[in-house]
PDB file of C-alpha atoms and ligand atoms in Angstrom:
ATOM      1  CA  MET A1377     -28.922 -37.434 100.694  1.00  0.00           C
ATOM      2  CA  GLU A1378     -30.514 -39.200 103.544  1.00  0.00           C
ATOM      3  CA  ILE A1379     -30.072 -43.014 103.206  1.00  0.00           C
ATOM      4  CA  LYS A1380     -33.915 -43.522 103.904  1.00  0.00           C
ATOM      5  CA  LYS A1381     -34.659 -41.182 100.946  1.00  0.00           C
ATOM      6  CA  GLU A1382     -32.587 -42.885  98.294  1.00  0.00           C
ATOM      7  CA  ARG A1383     -34.613 -43.036  95.032  1.00  0.00           C
ATOM      8  CA  SER A1384     -34.293 -45.294  91.673  1.00  0.00           C
ATOM      9  CA  LEU A1385     -36.283 -45.012  88.476  1.00  0.00           C
ATOM     10  CA  VAL A1386     -37.755 -48.339  87.283  1.00  0.00           C
ATOM     11  CA  ILE A1387     -39.328 -48.591  83.781  1.00  0.00           C
ATOM     12  CA  ILE A1388     -41.582 -51.646  82.816  1.00  0.00           C
ATOM     13  CA  LYS A1389     -40.627 -51.911  79.208  1.00  0.00           C
ATOM     14  CA  PRO A1390     -43.144 -52.446  76.590  1.00  0.00           C
ATOM     15  CA  ASP A1391     -42.793 -56.216  76.648  1.00  0.00           C
ATOM     16  CA  GLY A1392     -43.628 -56.123  80.435  1.00  0.00           C
ATOM     17  CA  VAL A1393     -46.779 -54.188  79.759  1.00  0.00           C
ATOM     18  CA  GLN A1394     -47.725 -56.723  76.773  1.00  0.00           C
ATOM     19  CA  ARG A1395     -47.089 -59.792  78.986  1.00  0.00           C
ATOM     20  CA  THR A1396     -49.564 -58.128  81.600  1.00  0.00           C
ATOM     21  CA  LEU A1397     -46.794 -58.199  84.203  1.00  0.00           C
ATOM     22  CA  ILE A1398     -47.312 -54.572  85.590  1.00  0.00           C
ATOM     23  CA  GLY A1399     -48.943 -55.810  88.790  1.00  0.00           C
ATOM     24  CA  GLU A1400     -46.311 -58.609  89.401  1.00  0.00           C
ATOM     25  CA  ILE A1401     -43.392 -56.425  88.799  1.00  0.00           C
ATOM     26  CA  ILE A1402     -44.671 -53.829  91.021  1.00  0.00           C
ATOM     27  CA  HIS A1403     -45.474 -56.190  93.761  1.00  0.00           C
ATOM     28  CA  ARG A1404     -42.104 -57.497  93.779  1.00  0.00           C
ATOM     29  CA  TYR A1405     -40.433 -54.129  94.546  1.00  0.00           C
ATOM     30  CA  GLU A1406     -43.108 -53.037  96.678  1.00  0.00           C
ATOM     31  CA  ARG A1407     -43.187 -55.840  99.094  1.00  0.00           C
ATOM     32  CA  THR A1408     -39.493 -55.123 100.287  1.00  0.00           C
ATOM     33  CA  GLY A1409     -40.770 -51.976 101.812  1.00  0.00           C
ATOM     34  CA  LEU A1410     -39.612 -49.720  99.125  1.00  0.00           C
ATOM     35  CA  LYS A1411     -42.135 -46.703  98.710  1.00  0.00           C
ATOM     36  CA  LEU A1412     -43.544 -45.880  95.241  1.00  0.00           C
ATOM     37  CA  VAL A1413     -43.341 -42.217  94.934  1.00  0.00           C
ATOM     38  CA  ALA A1414     -44.044 -41.377  91.388  1.00  0.00           C
ATOM     39  CA  MET A1415     -45.751 -43.446  88.341  1.00  0.00           C
ATOM     40  CA  LYS A1416     -46.943 -43.004  85.037  1.00  0.00           C
ATOM     41  CA  MET A1417     -47.857 -44.854  81.683  1.00  0.00           C
ATOM     42  CA  VAL A1418     -46.323 -43.224  78.531  1.00  0.00           C
ATOM     43  CA  VAL A1419     -45.487 -44.086  75.038  1.00  0.00           C
ATOM     44  CA  PRO A1420     -41.726 -42.843  74.929  1.00  0.00           C
ATOM     45  CA  SER A1421     -40.403 -40.867  71.893  1.00  0.00           C
ATOM     46  CA  ALA A1422     -37.237 -41.915  70.165  1.00  0.00           C
ATOM     47  CA  GLU A1423     -35.764 -38.458  71.682  1.00  0.00           C
ATOM     48  CA  GLN A1424     -36.790 -39.704  75.027  1.00  0.00           C
ATOM     49  CA  VAL A1425     -35.057 -42.970  74.731  1.00  0.00           C
ATOM     50  CA  GLU A1426     -31.987 -41.470  73.100  1.00  0.00           C
ATOM     51  CA  ARG A1427     -31.466 -39.058  76.104  1.00  0.00           C
ATOM     52  CA  HIS A1428     -32.309 -41.725  78.705  1.00  0.00           C
ATOM     53  CA  TYR A1429     -29.572 -44.030  77.364  1.00  0.00           C
ATOM     54  CA  THR A1430     -27.001 -41.470  76.106  1.00  0.00           C
ATOM     55  CA  GLU A1431     -27.482 -38.143  77.932  1.00  0.00           C
ATOM     56  CA  VAL A1432     -27.622 -39.679  81.720  1.00  0.00           C
ATOM     57  CA  ASN A1433     -24.416 -41.576  81.177  1.00  0.00           C
ATOM     58  CA  PRO A1434     -22.183 -40.308  78.535  1.00  0.00           C
ATOM     59  CA  GLN A1435     -19.964 -43.142  78.975  1.00  0.00           C
ATOM     60  CA  TRP A1436     -22.820 -45.733  78.361  1.00  0.00           C
ATOM     61  CA  LYS A1437     -22.601 -46.165  74.561  1.00  0.00           C
ATOM     62  CA  GLU A1438     -18.976 -46.791  74.659  1.00  0.00           C
ATOM     63  CA  ASN A1439     -19.268 -49.496  77.356  1.00  0.00           C
ATOM     64  CA  VAL A1440     -22.016 -51.281  76.053  1.00  0.00           C
ATOM     65  CA  GLY A1441     -20.230 -51.379  72.619  1.00  0.00           C
ATOM     66  CA  LYS A1442     -17.086 -52.634  74.515  1.00  0.00           C
ATOM     67  CA  LYS A1443     -19.193 -55.277  76.530  1.00  0.00           C
ATOM     68  CA  ALA A1444     -20.990 -56.458  73.045  1.00  0.00           C
ATOM     69  CA  ILE A1445     -17.757 -56.719  71.280  1.00  0.00           C
ATOM     70  CA  GLU A1446     -16.299 -58.953  73.990  1.00  0.00           C
ATOM     71  CA  GLY A1447     -19.633 -61.030  74.127  1.00  0.00           C
ATOM     72  CA  TYR A1448     -19.272 -61.621  70.278  1.00  0.00           C
ATOM     73  CA  LYS A1449     -15.735 -62.874  70.740  1.00  0.00           C
ATOM     74  CA  SER A1450     -16.419 -65.089  73.883  1.00  0.00           C
ATOM     75  CA  LYS A1451     -18.788 -66.736  71.875  1.00  0.00           C
ATOM     76  CA  GLY A1452     -16.352 -67.300  68.893  1.00  0.00           C
ATOM     77  CA  MET A1453     -18.116 -64.759  66.897  1.00  0.00           C
ATOM     78  CA  THR A1454     -16.849 -61.983  64.924  1.00  0.00           C
ATOM     79  CA  PRO A1455     -18.320 -58.756  65.872  1.00  0.00           C
ATOM     80  CA  PRO A1456     -19.855 -56.565  63.186  1.00  0.00           C
ATOM     81  CA  SER A1457     -17.657 -53.746  64.090  1.00  0.00           C
ATOM     82  CA  GLU A1458     -14.288 -53.338  66.276  1.00  0.00           C
ATOM     83  CA  ASP A1459     -15.376 -49.734  67.095  1.00  0.00           C
ATOM     84  CA  PRO A1460     -17.388 -49.626  70.126  1.00  0.00           C
ATOM     85  CA  ILE A1461     -19.067 -46.483  69.659  1.00  0.00           C
ATOM     86  CA  GLU A1462     -20.514 -48.017  66.286  1.00  0.00           C
ATOM     87  CA  ILE A1463     -21.750 -51.076  68.006  1.00  0.00           C
ATOM     88  CA  GLY A1464     -23.013 -48.661  70.842  1.00  0.00           C
ATOM     89  CA  ASN A1465     -25.126 -46.526  68.152  1.00  0.00           C
ATOM     90  CA  ALA A1466     -26.498 -49.935  66.826  1.00  0.00           C
ATOM     91  CA  VAL A1467     -27.705 -50.984  70.290  1.00  0.00           C
ATOM     92  CA  VAL A1468     -29.300 -47.300  70.868  1.00  0.00           C
ATOM     93  CA  ASP A1469     -31.042 -47.711  67.649  1.00  0.00           C
ATOM     94  CA  ARG A1470     -32.406 -51.138  68.764  1.00  0.00           C
ATOM     95  CA  LEU A1471     -33.528 -49.899  71.864  1.00  0.00           C
ATOM     96  CA  LYS A1472     -35.180 -46.877  70.260  1.00  0.00           C
ATOM     97  CA  LYS A1473     -37.424 -49.437  68.269  1.00  0.00           C
ATOM     98  CA  TYR A1474     -38.081 -51.388  71.245  1.00  0.00           C
ATOM     99  CA  MET A1475     -38.904 -48.665  73.784  1.00  0.00           C
ATOM    100  CA  THR A1476     -41.068 -46.629  71.451  1.00  0.00           C
ATOM    101  CA  SER A1477     -43.090 -49.662  70.229  1.00  0.00           C
ATOM    102  CA  GLY A1478     -45.920 -49.439  72.873  1.00  0.00           C
ATOM    103  CA  PRO A1479     -46.636 -47.954  76.413  1.00  0.00           C
ATOM    104  CA  VAL A1480     -44.268 -48.296  78.980  1.00  0.00           C
ATOM    105  CA  VAL A1481     -44.660 -47.614  82.938  1.00  0.00           C
ATOM    106  CA  ALA A1482     -42.281 -45.188  84.718  1.00  0.00           C
ATOM    107  CA  MET A1483     -41.914 -45.263  88.258  1.00  0.00           C
ATOM    108  CA  CYS A1484     -40.065 -44.005  91.003  1.00  0.00           C
ATOM    109  CA  PHE A1485     -38.978 -45.897  94.092  1.00  0.00           C
ATOM    110  CA  GLU A1486     -37.768 -44.489  97.309  1.00  0.00           C
ATOM    111  CA  GLY A1487     -36.284 -46.088 100.474  1.00  0.00           C
ATOM    112  CA  ALA A1488     -32.855 -47.504 101.930  1.00  0.00           C
ATOM    113  CA  HIS A1489     -30.660 -48.813  99.434  1.00  0.00           C
ATOM    114  CA  ALA A1490     -33.226 -48.306  96.649  1.00  0.00           C
ATOM    115  CA  VAL A1491     -30.930 -48.543  93.630  1.00  0.00           C
ATOM    116  CA  GLU A1492     -29.107 -51.942  95.132  1.00  0.00           C
ATOM    117  CA  LEU A1493     -32.174 -53.627  96.104  1.00  0.00           C
ATOM    118  CA  ILE A1494     -34.088 -52.893  92.771  1.00  0.00           C
ATOM    119  CA  ARG A1495     -31.001 -54.041  90.826  1.00  0.00           C
ATOM    120  CA  LYS A1496     -30.883 -57.106  92.953  1.00  0.00           C
ATOM    121  CA  ILE A1497     -34.735 -57.940  92.426  1.00  0.00           C
ATOM    122  CA  THR A1498     -34.350 -57.103  88.636  1.00  0.00           C
ATOM    123  CA  GLY A1499     -31.642 -59.487  87.976  1.00  0.00           C
ATOM    124  CA  GLY A1500     -28.644 -59.387  85.250  1.00  0.00           C
ATOM    125  CA  THR A1501     -29.323 -57.954  81.864  1.00  0.00           C
ATOM    126  CA  GLU A1502     -29.638 -61.149  79.861  1.00  0.00           C
ATOM    127  CA  PRO A1503     -32.728 -63.179  80.963  1.00  0.00           C
ATOM    128  CA  ARG A1504     -30.986 -66.295  79.971  1.00  0.00           C
ATOM    129  CA  THR A1505     -28.472 -65.738  82.582  1.00  0.00           C
ATOM    130  CA  SER A1506     -30.155 -63.789  85.133  1.00  0.00           C
ATOM    131  CA  ASP A1507     -30.590 -65.434  88.624  1.00  0.00           C
ATOM    132  CA  VAL A1508     -33.422 -67.597  89.515  1.00  0.00           C
ATOM    133  CA  GLY A1509     -35.911 -65.612  91.749  1.00  0.00           C
ATOM    134  CA  THR A1510     -35.207 -62.405  89.865  1.00  0.00           C
ATOM    135  CA  ILE A1511     -37.869 -60.856  87.800  1.00  0.00           C
ATOM    136  CA  ARG A1512     -35.807 -61.328  84.465  1.00  0.00           C
ATOM    137  CA  GLY A1513     -34.799 -64.703  85.526  1.00  0.00           C
ATOM    138  CA  ASP A1514     -38.371 -65.823  86.490  1.00  0.00           C
ATOM    139  CA  TYR A1515     -40.593 -64.122  83.762  1.00  0.00           C
ATOM    140  CA  VAL A1516     -38.494 -64.121  80.560  1.00  0.00           C
ATOM    141  CA  LEU A1517     -36.413 -66.331  78.289  1.00  0.00           C
ATOM    142  CA  ASP A1518     -34.537 -63.830  76.009  1.00  0.00           C
ATOM    143  CA  SER A1519     -30.924 -63.905  75.128  1.00  0.00           C
ATOM    144  CA  TYR A1520     -28.192 -62.082  73.537  1.00  0.00           C
ATOM    145  CA  GLN A1521     -27.930 -64.944  70.831  1.00  0.00           C
ATOM    146  CA  MET A1522     -31.616 -64.576  69.884  1.00  0.00           C
ATOM    147  CA  ALA A1523     -31.612 -60.654  69.923  1.00  0.00           C
ATOM    148  CA  ASP A1524     -28.466 -60.297  67.929  1.00  0.00           C
ATOM    149  CA  THR A1525     -29.411 -62.919  65.524  1.00  0.00           C
ATOM    150  CA  ASP A1526     -32.646 -61.134  64.869  1.00  0.00           C
ATOM    151  CA  ASP A1527     -31.117 -57.645  65.003  1.00  0.00           C
ATOM    152  CA  ARG A1528     -33.326 -56.299  67.885  1.00  0.00           C
ATOM    153  CA  ALA A1529     -33.039 -55.298  71.418  1.00  0.00           C
ATOM    154  CA  ILE A1530     -32.979 -58.033  74.066  1.00  0.00           C
ATOM    155  CA  ARG A1531     -36.372 -58.103  75.826  1.00  0.00           C
ATOM    156  CA  ASN A1532     -35.959 -57.988  79.426  1.00  0.00           C
ATOM    157  CA  LEU A1533     -39.016 -56.494  80.717  1.00  0.00           C
ATOM    158  CA  ILE A1534     -37.602 -53.786  82.778  1.00  0.00           C
ATOM    159  CA  HIS A1535     -34.933 -50.817  83.074  1.00  0.00           C
ATOM    160  CA  ALA A1536     -33.785 -50.107  86.437  1.00  0.00           C
ATOM    161  CA  SER A1537     -31.170 -47.297  87.551  1.00  0.00           C
ATOM    162  CA  GLY A1538     -27.664 -48.638  87.851  1.00  0.00           C
ATOM    163  CA  ASP A1539     -26.180 -46.387  90.525  1.00  0.00           C
ATOM    164  CA  THR A1540     -27.688 -43.256  92.531  1.00  0.00           C
ATOM    165  CA  GLU A1541     -26.114 -40.695  90.166  1.00  0.00           C
ATOM    166  CA  GLU A1542     -27.664 -42.289  87.059  1.00  0.00           C
ATOM    167  CA  ALA A1543     -31.029 -42.574  89.103  1.00  0.00           C
ATOM    168  CA  GLU A1544     -31.074 -38.859  89.871  1.00  0.00           C
ATOM    169  CA  LYS A1545     -30.655 -37.858  86.158  1.00  0.00           C
ATOM    170  CA  GLU A1546     -33.058 -40.378  85.030  1.00  0.00           C
ATOM    171  CA  ILE A1547     -35.944 -39.379  87.433  1.00  0.00           C
ATOM    172  CA  ASN A1548     -35.380 -35.766  86.315  1.00  0.00           C
ATOM    173  CA  LEU A1549     -35.643 -36.873  82.754  1.00  0.00           C
ATOM    174  CA  TRP A1550     -38.806 -38.801  83.133  1.00  0.00           C
ATOM    175  CA  PHE A1551     -40.514 -36.954  85.923  1.00  0.00           C
ATOM    176  CA  ASP A1552     -41.284 -33.177  86.584  1.00  0.00           C
ATOM    177  CA  LYS A1553     -40.553 -32.215  90.159  1.00  0.00           C
ATOM    178  CA  ASP A1554     -44.170 -31.951  91.192  1.00  0.00           C
ATOM    179  CA  GLU A1555     -44.980 -35.499  89.905  1.00  0.00           C
ATOM    180  CA  VAL A1556     -42.737 -36.963  92.390  1.00  0.00           C
ATOM    181  CA  ILE A1557     -44.634 -37.061  95.943  1.00  0.00           C
ATOM    182  CA  ASN A1558     -43.089 -36.722  99.332  1.00  0.00           C
ATOM    183  CA  TYR A1559     -45.403 -38.542 101.640  1.00  0.00           C
ATOM    184  CA  ARG A1560     -45.079 -41.166 104.574  1.00  0.00           C
ATOM    185  CA  LEU A1561     -46.005 -44.623 104.567  1.00  0.00           C
ATOM    186  CA  VAL A1562     -47.532 -45.989 107.923  1.00  0.00           C
ATOM    187  CA  GLN A1563     -45.242 -49.100 107.774  1.00  0.00           C
ATOM    188  CA  GLU A1564     -42.053 -46.705 107.686  1.00  0.00           C
ATOM    189  CA  GLN A1565     -42.410 -46.667 111.509  1.00  0.00           C
ATOM    190  CA  MET A1566     -41.640 -50.552 111.419  1.00  0.00           C
ATOM    191  CA  LEU A1567     -39.032 -50.375 108.833  1.00  0.00           C
ATOM    192  CA  TYR A1568     -36.862 -47.291 110.221  1.00  0.00           C
ATOM    193  CA  ASP A1569     -37.905 -45.813 113.573  1.00  0.00           C
ATOM    194  CA  VAL A1570     -35.670 -46.446 116.324  1.00  0.00           C
ATOM    195  CA  ASN A1571     -38.311 -47.128 119.130  1.00  0.00           C
ATOM    196  CA  LEU A1572     -41.572 -49.187 118.424  1.00  0.00           C
ATOM    197  CA  ASP A1573     -43.449 -47.213 120.844  1.00  0.00           C
ATOM    198  CA  GLY A1574     -47.327 -47.237 120.686  1.00  0.00           C
ATOM    199  CA  ILE A1575     -48.030 -50.588 119.245  1.00  0.00           C
ATOM    200  CA  LEU A1576     -49.023 -52.228 122.589  1.00  0.00           C
ATOM    201  CA  GLU A1577     -52.161 -50.953 124.050  1.00  0.00           C
TER     202      GLU A1577
HETATM  203  P1  LIG B 653     -29.331 -52.940  82.260  1.00  0.00           P
HETATM  204  O1  LIG B 653     -28.877 -51.819  83.297  1.00  0.00           O
HETATM  205  O2  LIG B 653     -29.096 -54.216  83.140  1.00  0.00           O
HETATM  206  O3  LIG B 653     -30.581 -52.795  81.742  1.00  0.00           O
HETATM  207  O4  LIG B 653     -28.314 -53.169  81.214  1.00  0.00           O
HETATM  208  P2  LIG B 653     -27.354 -51.931  80.701  1.00  0.00           P
HETATM  209  O5  LIG B 653     -27.741 -50.604  81.144  1.00  0.00           O
HETATM  210  O6  LIG B 653     -25.999 -52.469  80.469  1.00  0.00           O
HETATM  211  O7  LIG B 653     -27.930 -52.081  79.014  1.00  0.00           O
HETATM  212  C1  LIG B 653     -29.198 -51.538  78.698  1.00  0.00           C
HETATM  213  C2  LIG B 653     -29.704 -52.179  77.661  1.00  0.00           C
HETATM  214  O8  LIG B 653     -28.778 -52.392  76.455  1.00  0.00           O
HETATM  215  C3  LIG B 653     -30.169 -53.674  77.734  1.00  0.00           C
HETATM  216  O9  LIG B 653     -31.436 -53.794  78.208  1.00  0.00           O
HETATM  217  C4  LIG B 653     -29.842 -54.391  76.216  1.00  0.00           C
HETATM  218  O10 LIG B 653     -31.195 -54.021  75.776  1.00  0.00           O
HETATM  219  C5  LIG B 653     -28.841 -53.522  75.809  1.00  0.00           C
HETATM  220  N1  LIG B 653     -27.354 -54.186  76.066  1.00  0.00           N
HETATM  221  C6  LIG B 653     -26.593 -54.026  77.087  1.00  0.00           C
HETATM  222  N2  LIG B 653     -25.519 -54.668  76.895  1.00  0.00           N
HETATM  223  C7  LIG B 653     -25.725 -55.208  75.808  1.00  0.00           C
HETATM  224  C8  LIG B 653     -24.725 -56.336  74.932  1.00  0.00           C
HETATM  225  O11 LIG B 653     -23.985 -56.619  75.326  1.00  0.00           O
HETATM  226  N3  LIG B 653     -25.202 -56.521  73.674  1.00  0.00           N
HETATM  227  C9  LIG B 653     -26.508 -56.142  73.247  1.00  0.00           C
HETATM  228  N4  LIG B 653     -26.874 -56.462  72.215  1.00  0.00           N
HETATM  229  N5  LIG B 653     -27.198 -55.348  73.698  1.00  0.00           N
HETATM  230  C10 LIG B 653     -26.782 -55.020  75.169  1.00  0.00           C
HETATM  231 MG1  LIG B 654     -28.603 -49.786  82.811  1.00  0.00          MG
END
């Protein structure tokens, strides 16, 4: 895969749409030079959400369960179960409720280091601890503590692909082949071309 053609999936989750942050979120990614190559607003089905989290990366459920158990223990709390899969299933159930609650905006961005750059701009999973200057750090205040107390998913505005392999599978899950558009942006000459001929008259 050509480096300049790397792709990542971004989903503005229902809270991002309800907080009227669609434009702001797109702006943050777009201004880096990454190119928007696909976009749609949909109300996801529970099946789509399940596939997104469990089919794309079969290890994800267990990993998220392990991470959550460690999280409980580091706060001196007793996890509801010691079985990572059981905890992972509970996380997926909460995500299904959250992600199917209203429209989301699914997008595909393309450009050099798309996955890494988008993760950097998005910020860490928990808004409470995600860095200042990231979308999750700047626009929302949720925490694992609040989400776990209320038995709901953490509201962190965005999903962004974790690596290039995950990205490819996720893009295929959310978009038909012909919904992802190959085109050139005028600014790509400035971003990528070796020679900057033709600017001076
Ligand atoms: P992301 O790639 O930064 O969105 O994070 P992950 O892929 O690890 O997790 C996806 C979603 O699962 C998050 O947005 C959370 O809703 C949920 N999640 C992840 N880790 C945890 C955790 O440790 N505890 C709880 N309760 N939920 C989690
Ligand atoms: Mg993830």
